[in-house]
CSV table of C-alpha atoms in Angstrom, one decimal:
chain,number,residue,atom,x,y,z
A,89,UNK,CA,-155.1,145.4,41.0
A,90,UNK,CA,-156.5,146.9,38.0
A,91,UNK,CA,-160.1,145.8,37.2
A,92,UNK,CA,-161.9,145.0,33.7
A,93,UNK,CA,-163.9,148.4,32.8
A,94,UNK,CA,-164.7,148.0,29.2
A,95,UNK,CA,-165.8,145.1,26.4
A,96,UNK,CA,-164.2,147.3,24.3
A,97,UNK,CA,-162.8,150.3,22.6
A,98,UNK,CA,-166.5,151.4,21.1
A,99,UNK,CA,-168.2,150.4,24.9
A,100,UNK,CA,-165.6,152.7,26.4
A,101,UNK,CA,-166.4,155.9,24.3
A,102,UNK,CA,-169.7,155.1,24.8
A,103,UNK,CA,-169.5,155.0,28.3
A,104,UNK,CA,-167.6,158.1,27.9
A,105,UNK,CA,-169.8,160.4,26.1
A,106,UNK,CA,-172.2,159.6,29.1
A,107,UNK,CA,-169.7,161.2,31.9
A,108,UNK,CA,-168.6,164.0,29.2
A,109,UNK,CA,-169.9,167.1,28.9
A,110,UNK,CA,-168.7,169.0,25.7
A,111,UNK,CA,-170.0,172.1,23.8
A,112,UNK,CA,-171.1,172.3,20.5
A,113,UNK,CA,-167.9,174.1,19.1
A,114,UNK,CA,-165.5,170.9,19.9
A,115,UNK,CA,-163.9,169.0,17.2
A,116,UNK,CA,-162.4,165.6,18.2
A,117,UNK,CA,-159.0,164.1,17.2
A,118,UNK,CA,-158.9,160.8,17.6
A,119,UNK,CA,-155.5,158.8,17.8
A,120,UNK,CA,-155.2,156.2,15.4
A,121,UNK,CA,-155.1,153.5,16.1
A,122,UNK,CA,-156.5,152.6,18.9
A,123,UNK,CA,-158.2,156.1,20.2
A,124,UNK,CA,-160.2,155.8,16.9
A,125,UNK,CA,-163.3,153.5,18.2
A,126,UNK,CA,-163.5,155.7,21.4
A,127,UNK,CA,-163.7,159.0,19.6
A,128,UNK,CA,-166.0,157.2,16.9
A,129,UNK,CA,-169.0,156.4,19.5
A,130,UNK,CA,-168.5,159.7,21.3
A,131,UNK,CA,-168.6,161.6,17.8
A,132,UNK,CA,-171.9,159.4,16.9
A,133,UNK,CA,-173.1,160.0,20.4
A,134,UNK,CA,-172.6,163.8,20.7
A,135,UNK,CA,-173.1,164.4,16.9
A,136,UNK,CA,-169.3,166.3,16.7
A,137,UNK,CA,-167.0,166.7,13.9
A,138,UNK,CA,-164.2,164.1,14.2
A,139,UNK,CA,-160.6,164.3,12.3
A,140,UNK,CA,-157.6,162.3,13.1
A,141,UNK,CA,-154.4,163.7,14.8
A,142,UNK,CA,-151.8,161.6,13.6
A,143,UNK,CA,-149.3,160.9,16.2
A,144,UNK,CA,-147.3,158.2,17.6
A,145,UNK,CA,-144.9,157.2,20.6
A,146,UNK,CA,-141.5,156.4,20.4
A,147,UNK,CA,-141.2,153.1,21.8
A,148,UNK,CA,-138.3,151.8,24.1
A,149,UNK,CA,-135.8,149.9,22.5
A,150,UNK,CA,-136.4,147.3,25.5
A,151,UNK,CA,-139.8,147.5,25.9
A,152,UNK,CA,-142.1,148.5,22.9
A,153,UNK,CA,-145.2,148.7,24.9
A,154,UNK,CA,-143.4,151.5,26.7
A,155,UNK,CA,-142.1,155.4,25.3
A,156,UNK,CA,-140.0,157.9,26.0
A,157,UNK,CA,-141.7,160.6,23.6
A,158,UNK,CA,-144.0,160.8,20.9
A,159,UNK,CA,-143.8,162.2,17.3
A,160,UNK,CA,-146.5,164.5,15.2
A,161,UNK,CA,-147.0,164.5,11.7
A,162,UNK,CA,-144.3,167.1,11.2
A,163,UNK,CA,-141.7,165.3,12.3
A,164,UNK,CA,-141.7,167.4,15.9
A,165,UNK,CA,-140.7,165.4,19.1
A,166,UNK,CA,-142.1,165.5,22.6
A,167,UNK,CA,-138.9,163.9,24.1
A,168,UNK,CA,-139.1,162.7,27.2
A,169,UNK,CA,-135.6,161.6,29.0
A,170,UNK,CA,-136.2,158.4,30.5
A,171,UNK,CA,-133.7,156.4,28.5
A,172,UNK,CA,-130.7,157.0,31.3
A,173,UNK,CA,-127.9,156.6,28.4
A,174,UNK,CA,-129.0,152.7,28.2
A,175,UNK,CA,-128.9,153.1,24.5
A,176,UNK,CA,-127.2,154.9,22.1
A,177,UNK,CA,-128.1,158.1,20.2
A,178,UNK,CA,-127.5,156.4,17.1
A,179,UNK,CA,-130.4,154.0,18.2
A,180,UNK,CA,-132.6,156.8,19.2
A,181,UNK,CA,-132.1,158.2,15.8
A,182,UNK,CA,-132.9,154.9,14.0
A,183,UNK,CA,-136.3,154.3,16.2
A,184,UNK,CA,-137.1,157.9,15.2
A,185,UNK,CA,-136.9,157.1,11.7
A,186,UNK,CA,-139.2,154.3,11.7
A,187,UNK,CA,-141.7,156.2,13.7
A,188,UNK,CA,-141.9,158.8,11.4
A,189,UNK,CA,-141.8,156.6,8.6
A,190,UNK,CA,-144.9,155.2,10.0
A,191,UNK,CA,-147.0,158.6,10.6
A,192,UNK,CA,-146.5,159.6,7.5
A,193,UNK,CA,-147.5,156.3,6.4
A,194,UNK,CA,-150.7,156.6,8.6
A,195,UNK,CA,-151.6,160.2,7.1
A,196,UNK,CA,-151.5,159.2,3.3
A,197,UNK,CA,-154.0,156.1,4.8
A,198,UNK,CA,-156.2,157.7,6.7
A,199,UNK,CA,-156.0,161.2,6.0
A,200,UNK,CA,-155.3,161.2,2.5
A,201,UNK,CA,-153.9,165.1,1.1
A,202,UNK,CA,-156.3,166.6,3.6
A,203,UNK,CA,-155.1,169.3,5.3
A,204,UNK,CA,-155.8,169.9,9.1
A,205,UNK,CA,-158.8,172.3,10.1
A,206,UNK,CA,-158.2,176.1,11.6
A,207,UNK,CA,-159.2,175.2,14.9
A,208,UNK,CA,-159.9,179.6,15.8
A,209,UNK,CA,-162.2,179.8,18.3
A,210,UNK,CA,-162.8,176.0,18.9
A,211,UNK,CA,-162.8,173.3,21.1
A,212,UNK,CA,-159.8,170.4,19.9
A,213,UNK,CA,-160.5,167.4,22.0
A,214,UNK,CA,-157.8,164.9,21.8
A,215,UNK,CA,-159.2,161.5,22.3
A,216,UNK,CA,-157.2,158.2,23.0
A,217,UNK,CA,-158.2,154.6,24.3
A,218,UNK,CA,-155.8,155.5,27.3
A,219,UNK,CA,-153.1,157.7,28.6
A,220,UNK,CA,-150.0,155.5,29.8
A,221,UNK,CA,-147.1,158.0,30.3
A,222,UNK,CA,-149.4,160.8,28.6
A,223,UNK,CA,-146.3,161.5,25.6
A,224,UNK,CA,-148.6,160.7,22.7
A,225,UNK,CA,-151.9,163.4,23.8
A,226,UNK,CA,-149.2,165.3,24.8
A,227,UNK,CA,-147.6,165.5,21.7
A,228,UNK,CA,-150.8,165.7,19.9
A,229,UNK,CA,-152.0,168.7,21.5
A,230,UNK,CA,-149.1,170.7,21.0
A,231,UNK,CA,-149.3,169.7,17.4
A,232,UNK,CA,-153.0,171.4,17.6
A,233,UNK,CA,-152.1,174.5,19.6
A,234,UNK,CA,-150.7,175.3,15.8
A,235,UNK,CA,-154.1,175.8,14.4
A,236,UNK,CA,-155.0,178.3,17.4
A,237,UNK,CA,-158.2,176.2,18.9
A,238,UNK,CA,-159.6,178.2,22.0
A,239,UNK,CA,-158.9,175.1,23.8
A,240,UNK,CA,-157.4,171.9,23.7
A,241,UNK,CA,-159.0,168.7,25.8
A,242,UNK,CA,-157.4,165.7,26.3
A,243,UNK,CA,-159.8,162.7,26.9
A,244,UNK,CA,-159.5,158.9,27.1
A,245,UNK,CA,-161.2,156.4,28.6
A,246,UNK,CA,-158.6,155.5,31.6
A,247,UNK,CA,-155.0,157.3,32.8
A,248,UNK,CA,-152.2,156.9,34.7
A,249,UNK,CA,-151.9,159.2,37.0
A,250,UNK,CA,-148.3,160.1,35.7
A,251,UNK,CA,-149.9,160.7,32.6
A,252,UNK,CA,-152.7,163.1,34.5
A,253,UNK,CA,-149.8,164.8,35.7
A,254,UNK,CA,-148.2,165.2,32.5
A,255,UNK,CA,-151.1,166.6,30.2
A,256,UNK,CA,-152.0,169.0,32.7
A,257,UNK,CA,-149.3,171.0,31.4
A,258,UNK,CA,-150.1,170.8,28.2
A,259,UNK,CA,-154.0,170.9,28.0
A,260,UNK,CA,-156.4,172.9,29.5
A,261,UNK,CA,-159.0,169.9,30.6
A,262,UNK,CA,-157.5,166.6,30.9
A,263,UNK,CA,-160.8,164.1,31.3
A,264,UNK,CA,-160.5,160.4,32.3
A,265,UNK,CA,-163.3,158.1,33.6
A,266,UNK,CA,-160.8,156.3,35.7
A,267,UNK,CA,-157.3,157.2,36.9
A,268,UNK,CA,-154.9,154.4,38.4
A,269,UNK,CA,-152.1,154.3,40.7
A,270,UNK,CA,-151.2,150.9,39.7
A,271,UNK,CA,-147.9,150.3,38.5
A,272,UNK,CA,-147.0,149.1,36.2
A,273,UNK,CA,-150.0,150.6,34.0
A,274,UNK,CA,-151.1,149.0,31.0
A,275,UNK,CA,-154.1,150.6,29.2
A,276,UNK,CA,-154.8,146.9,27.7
A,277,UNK,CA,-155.7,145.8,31.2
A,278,UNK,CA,-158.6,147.4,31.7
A,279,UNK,CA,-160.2,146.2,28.2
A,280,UNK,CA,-161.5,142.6,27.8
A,281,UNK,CA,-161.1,143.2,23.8
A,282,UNK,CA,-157.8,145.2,23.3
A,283,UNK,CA,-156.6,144.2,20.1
A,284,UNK,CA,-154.3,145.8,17.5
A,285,UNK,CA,-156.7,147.4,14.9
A,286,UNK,CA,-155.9,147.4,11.6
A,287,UNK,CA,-155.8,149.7,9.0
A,288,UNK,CA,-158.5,148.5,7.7
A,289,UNK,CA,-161.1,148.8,11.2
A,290,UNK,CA,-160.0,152.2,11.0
A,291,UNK,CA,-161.1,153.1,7.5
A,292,UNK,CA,-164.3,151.7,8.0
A,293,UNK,CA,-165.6,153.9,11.2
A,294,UNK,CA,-163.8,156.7,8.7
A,295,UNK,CA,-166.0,155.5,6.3
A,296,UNK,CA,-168.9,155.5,8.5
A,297,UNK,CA,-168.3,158.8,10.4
A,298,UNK,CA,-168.3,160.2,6.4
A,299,UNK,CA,-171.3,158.8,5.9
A,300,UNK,CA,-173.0,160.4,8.7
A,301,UNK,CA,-171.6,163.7,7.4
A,302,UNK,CA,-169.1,163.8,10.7
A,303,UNK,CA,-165.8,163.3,9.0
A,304,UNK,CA,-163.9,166.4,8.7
A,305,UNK,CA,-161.4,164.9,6.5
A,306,UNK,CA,-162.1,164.7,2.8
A,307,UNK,CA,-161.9,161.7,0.3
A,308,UNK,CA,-158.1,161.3,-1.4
């Protein structure tokens, strides 16, 4: 049975900047939502760069809390086929829309017209507030390999050990404090505060990260 391990998403990247080490030439990209408070405290913590990587998953028609891919903010899928022809490709198409609807959506918010960093010769840690089935890191680090980092790191607080599996392939460190066998997993269940953020919460560590001069992206 899966155990509390957090307050919440800010106590879990602070407890993970304690087990992390990380050199001086990483840049974190944080998830939004939800991977934002847990790259914000290890940014603060470690004194790193932060910028967002904006990408979502592609939620099951039956279950929304569960994927079968994720999309980046150019429209690119990581398509994972779990759906075993339960729905139709028309349907697949529509939830498609609506996610990238909502990225791009999540860019002009958060982002603004910034444009992402060349990554040559860094360290791009992707940072989440967990890895479920690992399609959303995964996604978001092959959206990075773009911008030619040395390295990609994917980090989050806990994993699945699916997900371990799965971001192995596409990063060359994946980093969780804790990795479950349970199943089902649900990231949710190992946070006593694991509530939806809203667009708002995130502006406001953005706000605070550009304050402390750690914000790579710029104002709008």
């Amino acid at each position: 049975m899966n155990v509390l391990l957090f307050e919440n998403r800010f106590d879990a990247g602070l407890k993970l900047a304690e087990q992390l080490q990380i050199p001086d030439n990483a840049v974190l990209f944080a998830v939004p939502r939800g991977g934002v408070p847990v790259a914000y405290a290890v940014a603060v913590e470690k004194e790193l760069p932060l910028d967002l990587v904006v990408v979502k998953k592609l939620p099951a028609p039956w279950n929304p809390e569960a994927g079968f891919g994720a999309m980046a903010p150019d429209g690119t899928v990581f398509w994972a086929d779990t759906l075993g022809g339960r729905v139709s490709m028309d349907t697949v198409v529509e939830v498609g829309r609506k996610v990238l609807e909502e990225v791009k959506r999540r860019e002009r918010v958060y982002r603004g017209s910034s444009r992402y960093p060349d990554l040559f010769g860094r360290l791009a840690v992707v940072i989440d507030d967990g890895f479920a089935s690992g399609y959303t890191a995964a996604r978001g680090a092959s959206f990075l390999r773009w911008l030619q980092p040395e390295r990609i790191w994917c980090v989050a607080p806990v994993c699945s050990e699916k997900a371990l599996k799965v971001l192995r392939e596409f990063c060359d460190r994946v980093f969780c404090l804790h990795v479950s066998r349970e199943l089902p997993f649900a990231v949710a269940s190992f946070y006593a505060d694991f509530h939806d953020l809203t667009d708002e919460e995130v502006l406001a560590y953005l706000q605070d990260l550009r304050r402390r001069g750690l914000l790579l992206t710029e104002e709008s």
